[in-house]
Coordinates of C-alpha atoms and ligand atoms in Angstrom, one line a residue:
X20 CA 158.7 124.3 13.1
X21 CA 156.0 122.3 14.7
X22 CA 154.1 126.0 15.5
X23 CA 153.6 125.4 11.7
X24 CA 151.0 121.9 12.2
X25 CA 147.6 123.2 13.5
X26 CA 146.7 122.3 17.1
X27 CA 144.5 119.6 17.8
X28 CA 141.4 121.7 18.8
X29 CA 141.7 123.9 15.8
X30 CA 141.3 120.5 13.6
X31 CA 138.3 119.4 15.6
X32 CA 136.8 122.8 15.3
X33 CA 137.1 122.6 11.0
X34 CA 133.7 122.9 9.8
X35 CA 134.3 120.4 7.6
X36 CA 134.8 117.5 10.0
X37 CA 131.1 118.0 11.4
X38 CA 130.2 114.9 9.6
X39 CA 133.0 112.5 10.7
X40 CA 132.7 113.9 14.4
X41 CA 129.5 112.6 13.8
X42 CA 130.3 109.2 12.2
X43 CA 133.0 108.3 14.9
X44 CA 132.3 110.6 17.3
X45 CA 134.8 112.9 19.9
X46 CA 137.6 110.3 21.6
X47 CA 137.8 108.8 18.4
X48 CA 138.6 111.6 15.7
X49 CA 140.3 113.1 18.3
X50 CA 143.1 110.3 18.7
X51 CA 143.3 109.5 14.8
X52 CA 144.4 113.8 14.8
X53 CA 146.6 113.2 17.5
X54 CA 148.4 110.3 15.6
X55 CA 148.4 112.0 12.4
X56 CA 149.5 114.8 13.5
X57 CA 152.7 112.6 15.4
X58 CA 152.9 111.4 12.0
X59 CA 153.6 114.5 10.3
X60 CA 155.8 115.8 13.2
X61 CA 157.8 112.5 12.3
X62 CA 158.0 113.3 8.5
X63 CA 159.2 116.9 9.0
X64 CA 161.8 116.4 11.2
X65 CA 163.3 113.7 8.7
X66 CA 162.8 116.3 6.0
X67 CA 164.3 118.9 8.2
X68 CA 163.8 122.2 6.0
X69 CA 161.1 122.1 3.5
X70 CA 157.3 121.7 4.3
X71 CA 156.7 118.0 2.9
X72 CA 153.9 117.4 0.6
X73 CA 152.4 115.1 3.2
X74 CA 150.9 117.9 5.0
X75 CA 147.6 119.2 3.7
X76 CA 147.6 122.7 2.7
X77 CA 144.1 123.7 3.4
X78 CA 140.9 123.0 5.4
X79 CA 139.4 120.9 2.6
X80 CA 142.9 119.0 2.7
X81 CA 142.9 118.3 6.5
X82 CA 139.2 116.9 6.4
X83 CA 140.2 114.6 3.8
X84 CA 143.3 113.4 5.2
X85 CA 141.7 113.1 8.5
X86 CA 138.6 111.0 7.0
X87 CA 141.0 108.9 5.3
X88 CA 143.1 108.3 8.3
X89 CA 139.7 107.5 10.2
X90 CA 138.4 105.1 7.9
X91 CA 141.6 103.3 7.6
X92 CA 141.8 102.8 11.1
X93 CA 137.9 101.7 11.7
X94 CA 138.0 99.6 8.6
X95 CA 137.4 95.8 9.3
X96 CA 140.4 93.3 10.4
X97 CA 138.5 90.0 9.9
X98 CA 137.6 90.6 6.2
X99 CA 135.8 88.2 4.2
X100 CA 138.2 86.5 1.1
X101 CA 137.9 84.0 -1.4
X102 CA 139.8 80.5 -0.4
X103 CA 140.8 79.4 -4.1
X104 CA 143.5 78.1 -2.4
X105 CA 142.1 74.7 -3.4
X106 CA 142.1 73.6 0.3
X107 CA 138.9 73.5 1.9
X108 CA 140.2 73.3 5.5
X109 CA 142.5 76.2 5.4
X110 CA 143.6 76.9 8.9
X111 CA 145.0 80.3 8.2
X112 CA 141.4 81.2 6.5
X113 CA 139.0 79.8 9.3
X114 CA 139.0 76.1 8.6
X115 CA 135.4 75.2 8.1
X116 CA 132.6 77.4 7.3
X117 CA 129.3 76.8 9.3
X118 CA 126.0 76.2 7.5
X119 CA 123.5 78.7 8.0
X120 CA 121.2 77.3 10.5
X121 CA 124.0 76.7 13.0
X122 CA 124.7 80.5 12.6
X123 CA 121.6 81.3 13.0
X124 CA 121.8 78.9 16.2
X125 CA 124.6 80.9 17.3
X126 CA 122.9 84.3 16.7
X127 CA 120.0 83.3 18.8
X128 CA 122.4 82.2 21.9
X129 CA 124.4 85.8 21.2
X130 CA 121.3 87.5 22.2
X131 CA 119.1 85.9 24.7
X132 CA 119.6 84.4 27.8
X133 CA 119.7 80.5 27.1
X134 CA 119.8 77.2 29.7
X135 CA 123.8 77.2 29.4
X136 CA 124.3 76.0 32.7
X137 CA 121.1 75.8 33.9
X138 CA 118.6 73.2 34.5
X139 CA 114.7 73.5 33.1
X140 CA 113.4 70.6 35.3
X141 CA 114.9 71.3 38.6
X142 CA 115.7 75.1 38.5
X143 CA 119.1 74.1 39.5
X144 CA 122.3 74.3 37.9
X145 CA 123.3 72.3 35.0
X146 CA 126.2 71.2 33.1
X147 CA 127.0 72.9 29.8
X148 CA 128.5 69.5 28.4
X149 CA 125.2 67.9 29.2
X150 CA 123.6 69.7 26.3
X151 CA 124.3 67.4 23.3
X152 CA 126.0 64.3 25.4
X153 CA 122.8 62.3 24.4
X154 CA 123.2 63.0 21.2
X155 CA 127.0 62.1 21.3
X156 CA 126.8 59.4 23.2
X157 CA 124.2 58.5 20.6
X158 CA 126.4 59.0 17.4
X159 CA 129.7 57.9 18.9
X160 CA 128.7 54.9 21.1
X161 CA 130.5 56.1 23.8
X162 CA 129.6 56.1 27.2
X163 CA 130.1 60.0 28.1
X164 CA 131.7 63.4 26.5
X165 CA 132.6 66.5 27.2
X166 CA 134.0 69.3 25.0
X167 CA 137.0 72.0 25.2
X168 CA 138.4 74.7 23.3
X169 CA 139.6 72.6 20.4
X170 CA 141.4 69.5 20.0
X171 CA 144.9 70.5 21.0
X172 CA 143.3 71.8 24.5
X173 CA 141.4 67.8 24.4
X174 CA 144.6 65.8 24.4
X175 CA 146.4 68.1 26.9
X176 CA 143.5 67.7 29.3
X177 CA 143.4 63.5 28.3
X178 CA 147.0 63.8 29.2
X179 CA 147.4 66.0 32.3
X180 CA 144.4 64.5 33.6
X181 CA 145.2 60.8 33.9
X182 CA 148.7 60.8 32.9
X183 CA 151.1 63.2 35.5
X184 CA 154.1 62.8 36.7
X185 CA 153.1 58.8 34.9
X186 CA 154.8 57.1 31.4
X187 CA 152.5 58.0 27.9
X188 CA 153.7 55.0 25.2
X189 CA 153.4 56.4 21.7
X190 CA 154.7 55.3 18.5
X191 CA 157.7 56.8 17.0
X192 CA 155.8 57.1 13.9
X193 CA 152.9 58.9 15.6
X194 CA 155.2 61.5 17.0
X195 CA 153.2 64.2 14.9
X196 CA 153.7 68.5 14.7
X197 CA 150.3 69.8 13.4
X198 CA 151.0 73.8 12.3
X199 CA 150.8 76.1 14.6
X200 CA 153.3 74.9 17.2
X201 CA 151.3 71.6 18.6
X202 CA 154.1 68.7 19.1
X203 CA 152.8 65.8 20.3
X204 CA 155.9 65.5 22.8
X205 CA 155.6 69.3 23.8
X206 CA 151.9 69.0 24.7
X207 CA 153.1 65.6 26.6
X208 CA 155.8 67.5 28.9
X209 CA 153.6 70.7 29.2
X210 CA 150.7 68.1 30.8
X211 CA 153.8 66.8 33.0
X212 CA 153.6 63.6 31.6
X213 CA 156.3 61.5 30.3
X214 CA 156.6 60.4 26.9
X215 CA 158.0 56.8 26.0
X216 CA 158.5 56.8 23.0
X217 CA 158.8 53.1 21.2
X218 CA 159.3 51.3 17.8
X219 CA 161.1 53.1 14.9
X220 CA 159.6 56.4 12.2
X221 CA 158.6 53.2 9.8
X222 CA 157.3 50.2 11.8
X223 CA 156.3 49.7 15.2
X224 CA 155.1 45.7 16.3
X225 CA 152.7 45.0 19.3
X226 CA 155.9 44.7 21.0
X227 CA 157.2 47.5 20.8
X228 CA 154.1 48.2 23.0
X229 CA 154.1 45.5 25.8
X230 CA 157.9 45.7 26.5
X231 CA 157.2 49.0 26.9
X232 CA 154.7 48.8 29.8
X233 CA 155.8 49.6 33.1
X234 CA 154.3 50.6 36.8
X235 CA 154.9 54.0 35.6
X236 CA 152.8 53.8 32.3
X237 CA 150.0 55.8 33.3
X238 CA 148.1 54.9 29.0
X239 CA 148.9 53.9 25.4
X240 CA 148.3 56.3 23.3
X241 CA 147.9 56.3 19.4
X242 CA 147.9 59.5 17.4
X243 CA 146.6 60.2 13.8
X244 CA 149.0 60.6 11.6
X245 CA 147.1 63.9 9.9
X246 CA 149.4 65.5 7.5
X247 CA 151.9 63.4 6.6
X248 CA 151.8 59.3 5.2
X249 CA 154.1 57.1 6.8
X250 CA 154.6 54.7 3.3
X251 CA 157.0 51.6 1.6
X252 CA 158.5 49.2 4.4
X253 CA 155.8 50.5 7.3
X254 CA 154.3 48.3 9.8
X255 CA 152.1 50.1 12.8
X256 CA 150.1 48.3 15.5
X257 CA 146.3 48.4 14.9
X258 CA 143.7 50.0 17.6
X259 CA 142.4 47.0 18.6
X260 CA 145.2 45.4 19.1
X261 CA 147.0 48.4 21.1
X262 CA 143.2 48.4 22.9
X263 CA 143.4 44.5 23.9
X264 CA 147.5 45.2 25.6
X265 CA 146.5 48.3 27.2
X266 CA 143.0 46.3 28.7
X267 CA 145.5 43.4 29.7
X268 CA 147.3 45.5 31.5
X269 CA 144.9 47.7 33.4
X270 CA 145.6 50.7 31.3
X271 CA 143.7 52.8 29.2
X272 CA 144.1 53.5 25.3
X273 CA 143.6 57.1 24.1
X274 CA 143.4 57.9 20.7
X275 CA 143.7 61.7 19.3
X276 CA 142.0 61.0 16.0
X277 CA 142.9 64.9 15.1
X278 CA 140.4 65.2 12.0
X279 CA 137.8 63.5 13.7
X280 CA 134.9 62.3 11.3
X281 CA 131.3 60.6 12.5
X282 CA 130.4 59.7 9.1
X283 CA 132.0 56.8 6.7
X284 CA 133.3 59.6 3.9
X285 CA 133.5 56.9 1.4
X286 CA 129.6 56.7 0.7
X287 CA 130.3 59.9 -0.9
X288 CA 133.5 59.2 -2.9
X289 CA 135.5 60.5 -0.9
X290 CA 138.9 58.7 0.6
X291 CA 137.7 56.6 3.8
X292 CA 138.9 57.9 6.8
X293 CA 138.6 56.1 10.4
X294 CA 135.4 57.2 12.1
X295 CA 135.5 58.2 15.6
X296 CA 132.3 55.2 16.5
X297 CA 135.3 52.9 14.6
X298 CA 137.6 54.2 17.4
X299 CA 135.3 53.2 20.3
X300 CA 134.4 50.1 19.0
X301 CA 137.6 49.1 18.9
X302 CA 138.3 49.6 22.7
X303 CA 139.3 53.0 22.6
X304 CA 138.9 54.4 26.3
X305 CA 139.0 57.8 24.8
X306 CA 139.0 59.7 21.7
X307 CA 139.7 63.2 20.7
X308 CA 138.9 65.0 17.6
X309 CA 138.3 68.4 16.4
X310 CA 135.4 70.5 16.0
X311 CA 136.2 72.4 12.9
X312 CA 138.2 70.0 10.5
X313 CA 136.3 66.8 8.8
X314 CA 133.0 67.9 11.7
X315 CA 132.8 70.5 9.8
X316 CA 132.1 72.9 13.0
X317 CA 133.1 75.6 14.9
X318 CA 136.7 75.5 16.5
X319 CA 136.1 72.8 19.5
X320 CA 137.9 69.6 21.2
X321 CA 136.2 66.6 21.5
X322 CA 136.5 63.7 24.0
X323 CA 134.6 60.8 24.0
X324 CA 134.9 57.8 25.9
X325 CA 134.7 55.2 29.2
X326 CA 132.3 57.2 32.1
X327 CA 134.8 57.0 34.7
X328 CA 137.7 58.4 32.5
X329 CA 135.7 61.2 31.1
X330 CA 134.6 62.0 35.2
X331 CA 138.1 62.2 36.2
X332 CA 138.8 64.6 32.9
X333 CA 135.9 66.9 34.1
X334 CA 137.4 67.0 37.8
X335 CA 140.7 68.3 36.3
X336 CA 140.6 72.1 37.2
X337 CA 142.1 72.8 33.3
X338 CA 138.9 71.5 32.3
X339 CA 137.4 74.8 33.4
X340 CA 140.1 77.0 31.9
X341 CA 140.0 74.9 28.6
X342 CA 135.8 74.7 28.5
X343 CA 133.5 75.3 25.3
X344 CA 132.1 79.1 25.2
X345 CA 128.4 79.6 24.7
X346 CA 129.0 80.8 20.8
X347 CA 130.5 77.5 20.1
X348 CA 128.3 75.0 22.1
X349 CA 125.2 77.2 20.4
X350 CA 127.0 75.5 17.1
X351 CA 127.8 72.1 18.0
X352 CA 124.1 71.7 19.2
X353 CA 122.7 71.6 15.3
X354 CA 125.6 70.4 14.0
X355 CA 125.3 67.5 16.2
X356 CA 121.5 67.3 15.1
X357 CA 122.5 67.3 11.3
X358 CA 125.1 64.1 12.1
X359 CA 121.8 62.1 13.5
X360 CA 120.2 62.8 10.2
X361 CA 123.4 61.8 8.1
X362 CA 121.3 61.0 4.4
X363 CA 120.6 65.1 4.7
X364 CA 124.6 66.3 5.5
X365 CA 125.9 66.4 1.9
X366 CA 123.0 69.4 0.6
X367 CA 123.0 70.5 4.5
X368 CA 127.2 70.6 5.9
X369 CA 128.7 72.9 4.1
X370 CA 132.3 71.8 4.3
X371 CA 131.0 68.2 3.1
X372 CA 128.8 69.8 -0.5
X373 CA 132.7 71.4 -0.9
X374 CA 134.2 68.3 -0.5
X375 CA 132.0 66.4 -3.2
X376 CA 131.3 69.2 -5.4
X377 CA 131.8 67.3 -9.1
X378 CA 135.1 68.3 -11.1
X379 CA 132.0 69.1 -13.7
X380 CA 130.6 71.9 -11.5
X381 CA 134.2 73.8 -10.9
X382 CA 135.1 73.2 -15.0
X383 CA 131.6 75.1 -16.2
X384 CA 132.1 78.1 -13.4
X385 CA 135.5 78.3 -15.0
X386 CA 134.6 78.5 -18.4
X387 CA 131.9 80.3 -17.5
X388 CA 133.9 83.0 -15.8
X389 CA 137.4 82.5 -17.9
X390 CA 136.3 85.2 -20.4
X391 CA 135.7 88.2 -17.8
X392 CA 139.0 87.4 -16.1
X393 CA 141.3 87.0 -19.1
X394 CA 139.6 90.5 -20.3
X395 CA 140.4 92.4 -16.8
X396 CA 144.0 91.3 -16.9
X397 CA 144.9 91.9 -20.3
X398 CA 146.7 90.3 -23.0
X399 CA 150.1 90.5 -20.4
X400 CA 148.3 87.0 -19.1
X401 CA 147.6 83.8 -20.6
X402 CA 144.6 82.2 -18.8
X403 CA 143.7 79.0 -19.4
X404 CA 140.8 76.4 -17.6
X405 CA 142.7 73.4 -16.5
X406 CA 142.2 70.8 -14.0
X407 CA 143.6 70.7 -10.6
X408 CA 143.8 68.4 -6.9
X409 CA 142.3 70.4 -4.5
X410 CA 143.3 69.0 -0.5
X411 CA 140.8 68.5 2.1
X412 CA 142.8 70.6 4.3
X413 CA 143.7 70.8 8.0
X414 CA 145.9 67.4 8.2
X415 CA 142.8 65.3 7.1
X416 CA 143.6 62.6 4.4
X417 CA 146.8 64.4 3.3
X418 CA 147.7 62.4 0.6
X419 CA 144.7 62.1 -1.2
X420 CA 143.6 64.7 -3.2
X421 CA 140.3 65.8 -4.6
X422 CA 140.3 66.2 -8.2
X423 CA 139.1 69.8 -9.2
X424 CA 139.3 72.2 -11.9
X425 CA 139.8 76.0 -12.0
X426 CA 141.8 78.9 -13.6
X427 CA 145.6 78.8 -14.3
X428 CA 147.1 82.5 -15.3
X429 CA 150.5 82.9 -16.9
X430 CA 152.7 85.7 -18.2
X431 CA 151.9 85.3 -22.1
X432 CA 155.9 86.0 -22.7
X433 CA 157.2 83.8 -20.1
X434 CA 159.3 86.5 -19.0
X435 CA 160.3 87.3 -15.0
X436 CA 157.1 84.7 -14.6
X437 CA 158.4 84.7 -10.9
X438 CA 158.5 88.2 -9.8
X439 CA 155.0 89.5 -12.1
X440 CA 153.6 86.4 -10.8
X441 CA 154.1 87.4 -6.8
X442 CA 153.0 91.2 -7.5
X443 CA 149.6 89.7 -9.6
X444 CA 148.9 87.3 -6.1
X445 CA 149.3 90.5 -4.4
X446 CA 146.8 92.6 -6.5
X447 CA 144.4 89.9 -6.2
X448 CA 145.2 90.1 -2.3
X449 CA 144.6 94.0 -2.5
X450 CA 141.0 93.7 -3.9
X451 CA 138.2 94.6 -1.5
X452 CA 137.5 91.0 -1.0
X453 CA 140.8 89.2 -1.2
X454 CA 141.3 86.4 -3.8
X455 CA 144.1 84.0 -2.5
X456 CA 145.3 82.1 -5.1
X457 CA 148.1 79.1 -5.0
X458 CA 151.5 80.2 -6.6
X459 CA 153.5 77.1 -7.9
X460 CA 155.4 75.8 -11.6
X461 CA 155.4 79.4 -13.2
X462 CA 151.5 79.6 -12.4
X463 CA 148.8 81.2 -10.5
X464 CA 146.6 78.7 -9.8
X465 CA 142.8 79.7 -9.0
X466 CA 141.5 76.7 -7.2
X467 CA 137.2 77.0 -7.7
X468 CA 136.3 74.3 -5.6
X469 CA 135.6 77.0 -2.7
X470 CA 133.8 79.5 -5.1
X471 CA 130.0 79.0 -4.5
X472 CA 127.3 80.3 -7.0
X473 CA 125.7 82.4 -4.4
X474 CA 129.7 84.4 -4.2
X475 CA 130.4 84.4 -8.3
X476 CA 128.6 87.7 -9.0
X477 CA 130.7 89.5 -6.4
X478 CA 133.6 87.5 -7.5
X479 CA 133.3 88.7 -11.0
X480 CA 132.0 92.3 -10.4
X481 CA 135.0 93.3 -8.5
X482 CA 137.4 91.7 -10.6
X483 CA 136.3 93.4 -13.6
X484 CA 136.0 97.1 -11.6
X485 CA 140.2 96.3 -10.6
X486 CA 141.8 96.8 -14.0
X487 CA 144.7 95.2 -12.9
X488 CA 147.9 96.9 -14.2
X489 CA 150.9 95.2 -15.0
X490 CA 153.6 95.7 -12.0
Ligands
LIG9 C1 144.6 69.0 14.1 C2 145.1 68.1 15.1 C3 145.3 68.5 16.5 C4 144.9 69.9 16.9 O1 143.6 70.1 16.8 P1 143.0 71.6 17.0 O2 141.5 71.4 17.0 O3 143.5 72.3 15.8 O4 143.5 72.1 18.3 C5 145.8 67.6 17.3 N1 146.1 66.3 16.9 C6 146.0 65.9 15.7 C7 146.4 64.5 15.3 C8 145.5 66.8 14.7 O5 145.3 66.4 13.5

């Protein structure tokens, strides 16, 4: 029955496929027949006797099927959506999006040799982390820097590199999982160091830290607390105070500060949120952040701190598997710039303008754009502008929420809300650009925090072209 499927040559001699030869060229056309052609094989023998109607019937009918094939399988991966998620950070969407001048920064570095590792004044080689440590030495106050792959990648090279086969003394209540797999013990035992782990989920005193300290301790180490609130009968040791025992002792006091922010929030209404300068002023020996949460960067680990700590760090051979990329130290360079300039970062960081845009702004896009939407959908939905909490995102400031406003669809009869509800999430998923909306209390919510003037038109325009169906 397969003599009935044309042969792989005879497809690639079709007339008809002249102009996607050209478009994707020999190898590539060539393998999408092959696998289509599998395909059909498959079908047929499932089928066993008649010819299924998956199998095109003429010429025409093979170009098309083959285009179709082709394009599906050359079509993007990474695909631009809109985050109305009402969380900013989203870590399954990107995190934070990079203002344009650090893209164009990156851009530039993508295609040009650049002084990476190379020093201008001696012709000699340089050291990539030297690029912006006088900068972050300047914002951070501390002594020296250097950067890795992100912030999960920082405290496993803190840890490994001055804590092996030594004792790590970490609260009970700091004992944090961020998404994504990262344990604060599993990181601990994959950098061979030994946790201790003291005081209770709710309170740990400065005791609980001394009595803890033995020849073995190799650091204290405290860890942000980024996605959950430890609240009610809660006691936990500050920084300094951890900083002062660990200093007594000879030790030195790590902090992973996860979200990481160089700027007091709060002079922009936002919740205030530890600084990392606060960190180091307060005797942290070392402090880790993130690149692309509260920074608002590309995906990086930070670690700032004492000179000699940072030297042993850098000696670690991880530190060369874990290192920054050129892409992402071609970022950080005018981000960092942007932080020495800090009156400019709310019109010039793009995550920050997100953060603070007024409730005002999201409430006139949505009443602006509820009339369009309620029209593509039909009168199956009820749609209706309401206010909302949107979440900074990415474990930073997880209980405060920032207040927001945006579009809230229904089913006008209340009926299977649930189920119509899922499949209208998943035609908004299914449109060219993907909306991701927020299912939750018999509701689609459309978060517009995230939904910038410069995106509304193509927002709208496609919306309107989708004449959603019911089911
Ligand atoms: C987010 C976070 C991490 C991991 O940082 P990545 O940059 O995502 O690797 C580690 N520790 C804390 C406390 C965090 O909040």
């Amino acid at each position: 029955m397969n003599t009935v499927l044309p042969s792989v040559d005879a497809l690639l001699r079709l007339p008809g496929l002249q102009p996607l030869l050209d478009e994707y060229g020999h190898t590539c056309t060539a393998n999408v027949i092959r696998t289509q052609l599998a395909q059909l094989r498959e079908t047929w023998r499932e089928r066993q006797e008649n010819v299924p109607a998956s199998v095109p019937a003429t010429d025409a009918e093979w170009v098309n099927h083959i285009g179709t094939a082709l394009r599906q399988k050359m079509a993007p991966r990474l695909k631009p959506v809109f985050n109305l998620t009402g969380t900013v950070l989203h870590t399954n969407l990107g995190r934070a999006l990079l203002p344009d001048e650090v893209v164009q920064a990156v851009i530039r570095a993508l295609i040009t040799p650049a002084n990476l590792e190379f020093n201008l004044d001696s012709g000699g080689r340089g050291d990539r982390d030297d690029l912006v440590m006088d900068w972050l030495r300047e914002i951070t106050g501390a002594e020296d820097a250097t950067l890795v792959n992100n912030n999960a990648a920082a405290v496993l090279l803190m840890l490994n590199s001055l804590a092996q086969r030594k004792e790590v003394v970490v609260s009970r209540g700091e004992l944090v999982e961020i998404g994504g797999a990262f344990r604060i013990p599993d990181i601990m035992s994959r950098a061979g160091a030994k946790l201790v782990e003291i005081g209770t989920t709710n309170r740990t005193h400065p005791a609980d830290y001394a009595n803890a300290i033995t020849p073995r301790t190799a650091m204290l180490m405290k860890v942000h607390t980024s996605n959950y609130a430890v609240q009610g009968f809660t006691r936990s040791v500050a920084e300094a105070d951890v900083a002062r025992m660990a200093h007594e002792a000879g030790l030195p006091f790590a902090v992973d500060l996860g979200s990481g922010t160089l700027v007091d929030l709060s002079q922009w209404g936002l919740p205030r949120e530890a600084t990392v300068q606060e960190m180091v002023a307060a005797g942290a020996d070392l402090v880790s952040f993130s690149g692309d949460k509260l920074l608002g960067g590309p995906q990086a680990g930070f670690i700032v701190g004492r000179r000699d700590l940072i030297a042993r760090i850098k000696k670690n051979p991880l530190k060369r598997a874990l290192r920054v990329g050129k892409l992402t130290l071609a970022a950080i360079e005018p981000l960092l710039r942007m932080y020495l300039m800090p009156e400019h970062l709310p019109q010039r960081l793009t995550t920050l303008r997100l953060f603070i845009r007024p409730q005002t702004d999201m409430r006139q896009q949505a009443e602006r754009l509820l009339p369009a939407l309620q029209a593509a959908l039909g009168d199956d939905w009820t749609l209706s502008v309401e206010p909302m909490f949107s979440q900074i995102g990415s474990g930073a400031l997880p209980v405060d929420a920032l207040p927001s406003c945006g579009v809230v669809i229904r089913t006008a009869d209340g009926k299977r809300s649930g189920r119509r509800l899922k499949a209208l999430a998943a035609q908004l998923r299914a449109l060219p650009r993907a909306v991701i909306g927020r299912v939750a209390d018999d509701a689609l919510w459309l978060d517009f925090r995230c939904l910038e003037a410069g995106d509304e038109a193509e927002f709208v325009a496609q919306w309107l072209r989708q004449h959603a169906p019911e089911e």
